[in-house]
């Protein structure tokens, strides 16, 4: 496994991160334990989680497995707060009360006294940004987290948040921004990535395989056991099952055939070569899927293939 600094900070993380969004739901306890062991054995360090994941049971499961493996010292634990389930809906709530309640809950469930990175899960237009960012400061001062970041912020929101904190007496930096980024979702390049690079923030890319589309499994249609066949996930995946996005997958397939690697390997290698990307957060349903994705670490794409993928994916935006 290769490692990178997150932006201008001193935090080192594995270039591939383990995502846990479906732990406790699509991924049961047995598979989760196997995935964590596989990830750590491969040299992975960055594990990304949130109190809302797995319908609220993910972090307790993750904490149990970390403790069982005595692995806390080997893991860079990245948590989030600011999305909360209330009844049948998910609210954005970055108020001080909710953020600290969620942080303390995460620490209890994960069985640790601190996170290595704590991220605001999404922009909350209803809460004053001073309150949200002041809560990040408080979490660092009280030892609950070592570093702080943001997630799913636009370019101007990223710049506003970073500047507000940087101008404070303690000059606490936002070290990272987590954003969806892949060959079928390159909108982050318009504003978020330039802002992050200018401000010295690292990028954590979620859904680097385009919600599964960039594995190539939808080339012949929608498999019955895939997310796109599940009504709960159909819209989430379906937006990338268009003729324009299919052209990107076919370009990946041609490249993978020439390089004798999988389509997913090419997609991940392209992403990890992008400026500013510190880590790609991969979430797998099975251990075999995770193993396949981790094997992409050995691939470095020739410049001509990178350019060809740039061109076809840019046309598909």
CSV table of C-alpha atoms in Angstrom, one decimal, residues 5-11 175 199-202:
chain,number,residue,atom,x,y,z
A,5,UNK,CA,-0.1,13.3,3.2
A,6,UNK,CA,-3.5,14.8,3.5
A,7,UNK,CA,-3.0,18.2,1.9
A,8,UNK,CA,-0.4,20.4,3.7
A,9,UNK,CA,-1.0,18.5,7.0
A,10,UNK,CA,1.3,16.0,8.6
A,11,UNK,CA,-1.3,13.3,8.5
A,175,UNK,CA,-7.0,19.6,6.2
A,199,UNK,CA,-5.9,26.2,0.4
A,200,UNK,CA,-3.6,23.2,1.0
A,201,UNK,CA,-6.4,20.7,1.6
A,202,UNK,CA,-6.3,17.1,0.6
